[in-house]
Amino acid sequence: MLQMPDDRENGQMPAAVINRADYVAPAYWIDTVDLCFDLDPAKTRVLNRMKLRRNPDVPAQPLKLDGEELNLARVLVNGQGTSFRMEGSRLVLDNLPDDFELEIFTTTCPAKNTKLMGLYVSNDSFFTQCEAEGFRRITYFLDRPDVMASYSVTLRADKALYPVLLSNGNLVEQGMLEDGTNGPRHFARWVDPHKKPSYLFALVAGQLVSREQRITSRAGKEHTLQVYVRPGDLDKTEHAMNSLMHSVAWDEARFGLPLDLERFMIVATSDFNMGAMENKGLNIFNTKYVLANQATATDTDYSNIESVVGHEYFHHWTGNRITCRDWFQLSLKEGLTVFRDQEFSQDLCGEASARAVKRIEDVRVLRTAQFPEDAGPMAHPVRPDSYIEISNFYTVTIYEKGAEVVRMMQTLVGRKGFASGMTLYFERHDGSAVTCDDFAQAIADANPGSDLSRLLPQFKRWYSQAGTPRVHAQGVYDAAARTYTLTLAQSCAPTAGQPVKEPFVIPVGLGLLGADGADLPLQLAHEAAAAGTSRTVVLTQASETLTFVNVDAEPVPSILRGFTAPVVLEFDYTDAQLLHLLAHDSDPFNRWEAGQRLAVRRAIKSIAAVAYPVDAAPLDDAYVAAMRSVLHHPGLDAAFKELVLTLPSEIYLAEQLDVVDPQRIHAVREAMRQQLAVALAGDWQQVYETNQDTGAYIPDPASSGRRALAGMALSQLCLAAMTTGDTVWPGKTLQRFKDAGNMTDRFNALSALVSSGHPLAAQALTKFHAMFKDEALVIDKWFGLQASAPDRGGNILPAVRQLMKHPDFSLRNPNRARSVISTYCQANPAAFHRTDAAGYVFWSDRVMELDAINPQVAARLARALDRWSKLAEPYRSAAREAIARVAAKTDLSKDTLEVVTRALAD
């Protein structure tokens, strides 16, 4: 559906709500688009020649083309001048023939485009970002995903300033033009052989260098892969190129999906609102997800680059060849592609233990970010029903929860069945703009005997119902009958516009552990014999009961193995049962989860206690002993140990409470952290000595895990030193910082000093900045580390204000703004939620300041107070006042307006 013009900016009317139910096909189709750009930062000229035809399935009506901040110079129909009118920002043409050629000439000023949507300038180079509705800022167009056209693009520019000219598809012609006022000019013409929607258009022009690799596909076809960066960054592109080659090979091997272009390009820019963009054949990336070498990038950076490069490449088919009918179907491409990049990363891990660590990391993101979203004012289904600004719905619900919905499909049909469903999906819909229903139907139809096929209408409630379901489990053992009865019940809390939720289809992975820790054979009452030790049952009713027979002693149930569904599991485990699972469960996820449950239980008990200040030793001996056992367990990988020993975050703990006191949560978690540091001091020393040397730097899972555990040990030893007065380990940490041969070890040491609040942190921070002052991404880390440091007596907000005055800080660069402001407001709860409300005042000032520059960045920052209604007083009233202050701003963008308006309605 076409977006309504936003006249609220002129004070005339509120922003319009776009509803999924109102979708209608476009009145016209665009078959071909021929674009010619004369690139100039102050005045770029765009000539747009299109061939259009009337859609016979839609009643005759005027052609309405979207446009924003364009200077219109000429409109021709079939080569002749024509009358037109403007409706808000739309160009409207009446009385058109059924088939015609339309020529539109416009100009725009990329240098003033601080929104970074459409055509803009970054570091003296041109870039575009058109998803979701940025193409209308380049030329007038039917800027909607179901209008797919063939594009040819000619770029003309000053050769000295812009020697590299790139666009989608294949380069078919290039050469010199007549000299301009500043010297030689040149051109390049690109043709995309595949139809695409306007949001996948891209161009890049500037002084760039590239790493190039020729590859041969399984089918024997040759392709050129290129990674473009600014001069001086070429040495940081090897990992991105390797990740791209792995992605191409994996997609062809796993799903039979080959690269279909002669050339595939990645271009990195430091000014980018998102992580990366899958423009057909010309991916534009945030430098954060391209640039890496061992001196400047951490293991996490390497992992993220691999994942994001894979994600954008996999869009080549799931998003580009088949795209969304409308933006409500966004998860059709994003949820599916997140699932694909998760599977890609797990497959590259190789070892089962490394795959398990990746799965736990993915679930941790879901539970700390998406579950709160499902419970807050911005809650929406995986397929939303309405929006004001579509950019606000590029969310963890669309992406990560959408990926879990796809994963459940694979669980219900099996890995091979899912691959067959993908094949059918492409056979049916290649080259089309379709819906989430079309995808689900293809997976089900390819597997006619599956649970998905049988339950498809009910399963699709995952697309239509918002909220996080809760599975309530209860087990009863009958010693006389040798049976164990497990009852599973599901519920889902009301969300805005959805007071009643129908039952979901929930696959639940199950196992039973005996007293010796071994998995028991599983046999249900109606079965003739036991079948394996782990299985997946499918919960479809409000409540269902399973009776396992031939169970000789009361077992410990292991429920939701592998996190088979995005739900909250409620089971009244005893501490002894959780300790048993932590020690013995063969399922790595549930083993980790047992440790998390033990920690959460102790944290909540201490948070709820009347005593203030909090108990200095909130952890009992049994928990500390269990953590010691994990640290010394010879069969567990270092990466898994690091995950188990990491306490639940303050944000996750807050979501377990009805009323949230951020300061008390922080105090309790810090006390837990301090206690583990001191109680396990000898163990941490041994762990560090065992894991500190990983040899020549390789960012593989095993080496990365050892570096992570060694880094955790240093952090704990520095923290313990603040209590004991020890000077040895802080000194060793500073030396480690100075001598480190890679960024992971160096930054872990720096983080250990900063997070413990040790006096040596100041000189380390100064030295770090001096070492890397010319590396923008490293300086982002430097800013972010200080903004995220544990708050001690309210010291972080003044530090953040000082960081904003630093010469290297820029509010206009999204990476830099996020590193300081978003980190403080969204990742440092105790520092942000101050009793004097100063954090909220800072937040409201920054949201309004950013909104005038870059509404997308502002709207994401605005979500820092999504959960304000859960706060205890005095935080609650002060937070609401801050939100209301932002909402009262008369010229607020619709991006930010939607967020704060929904927050106030919560």
PDB file of C-alpha atoms in Angstrom, residues 370-380 495-496 655 863 866-867 902 906:
ATOM      1  CA  GLN A 370      12.773  -9.348  21.895  1.00  0.00           C
ATOM      2  CA  PHE A 371      10.924 -10.645  24.950  1.00  0.00           C
ATOM      3  CA  PRO A 372      10.843  -7.130  26.478  1.00  0.00           C
ATOM      4  CA  GLU A 373       9.638  -5.758  23.131  1.00  0.00           C
ATOM      5  CA  ASP A 374       6.808  -8.316  23.133  1.00  0.00           C
ATOM      6  CA  ALA A 375       5.787  -7.080  26.574  1.00  0.00           C
ATOM      7  CA  GLY A 376       6.100  -3.357  25.886  1.00  0.00           C
ATOM      8  CA  PRO A 377       4.285  -0.565  24.056  1.00  0.00           C
ATOM      9  CA  MET A 378       5.922  -1.393  20.710  1.00  0.00           C
ATOM     10  CA  ALA A 379       4.728  -5.021  20.829  1.00  0.00           C
ATOM     11  CA  HIS A 380       3.632  -6.217  17.403  1.00  0.00           C
ATOM     12  CA  THR A 495      -1.168  -7.047  23.979  1.00  0.00           C
ATOM     13  CA  ALA A 496      -2.433  -3.825  22.420  1.00  0.00           C
ATOM     14  CA  GLU A 655      12.041  -8.369  32.952  1.00  0.00           C
ATOM     15  CA  ARG A 863      12.891   3.248  22.721  1.00  0.00           C
ATOM     16  CA  ASP A 866       9.735   1.555  26.308  1.00  0.00           C
ATOM     17  CA  ARG A 867       9.394  -0.156  29.700  1.00  0.00           C
ATOM     18  CA  ARG A 902       2.826   4.378  21.886  1.00  0.00           C
ATOM     19  CA  ASP A 906       1.129   1.962  27.641  1.00  0.00           C
TER      20      ASP A 906
END
